[in-house]
C-alpha angles and dihedrals in degrees: 000000000000118000091221141347092269093060090091088073093058110097091205095059097076104027092114095064107026112011116213092236090055092052091050090049092050092047093049091048092053091048092051090051092050099046097043118118122254120225096182123111091231123046116265124225091261092051091048090051097047098041096079090049093050092045090053091059094042091050091052093048091050088065093054138051090259088088088077094051110090115227096015095101092051092047094049091047090054091047090048091053091045095050093047092052095043094046093050092044088056090062092063109105117257095013132123113257104223098179092057091069122088095219090063097046092043090052088058101041102038099058093048093047092045092048090053091051094047093045092049095051091044092052099044120353094184096053091044092052091047090064089070091065121053119219122258097024119141117255096244090055097049098089091052093046091051090051092048094047092047091051093047092052094046094051094050096096091047095050091044092052095041091051094057096040094046095049093048092045093051092051093050092047091053090048090051092051093047090049091054092049091048091051092052091045091069088074093052134058126321091242092059091049093053094043096049093043093052090046091051093049091049092050091049089057089047091050090052088056089049090054091056094043094049091050090052093046091051092054091039093058092046090054091049090053088063090069088077091057113114114239 
């Protein structure tokens, strides 16, 4: 029994059944199986499964300037696979939800954002600095606009990481509450048992969709950040 609804975010609560290291090992193994190359003439089952996911990222990058950045499409595809696996692994009962912690999401978003900033200033410092000041603004407003743009760019990795962690945390808290209500419903009427069980199953399916959507949004925002890269 959990002491409170936030106990699902404690990695030491469920180490006896599914250790955190085992979950990381299983996730990494699945990712390696999905991203491996295929040398067959016809597509294998793994290639057929991963092709729509890769095409989703490539299609999004084709709408942004990230298409001209070598290696970005491969990196975002790997992050997309990783987030999907980690988010879905967090839905397994009595497991540690890794993607609901800020240190994990920040470790993914901060290096990509920082590499885009460093690459942009290394490529063209003047064009990169020009992004801090919009065109057509009055002179007296320029210092405030520079300050606002600088702040908005600096907080991007924090908002990106908080968005994923907060959405996953909220979903797991709701699942914990519904699990408690379903457990207590076994001592009440049959109608309550059926109603709460069907509601819980429906929310689990909804949470699985949220896991996929949040992984896509995370990679989508990273691809949109590449529009500020100087070319």
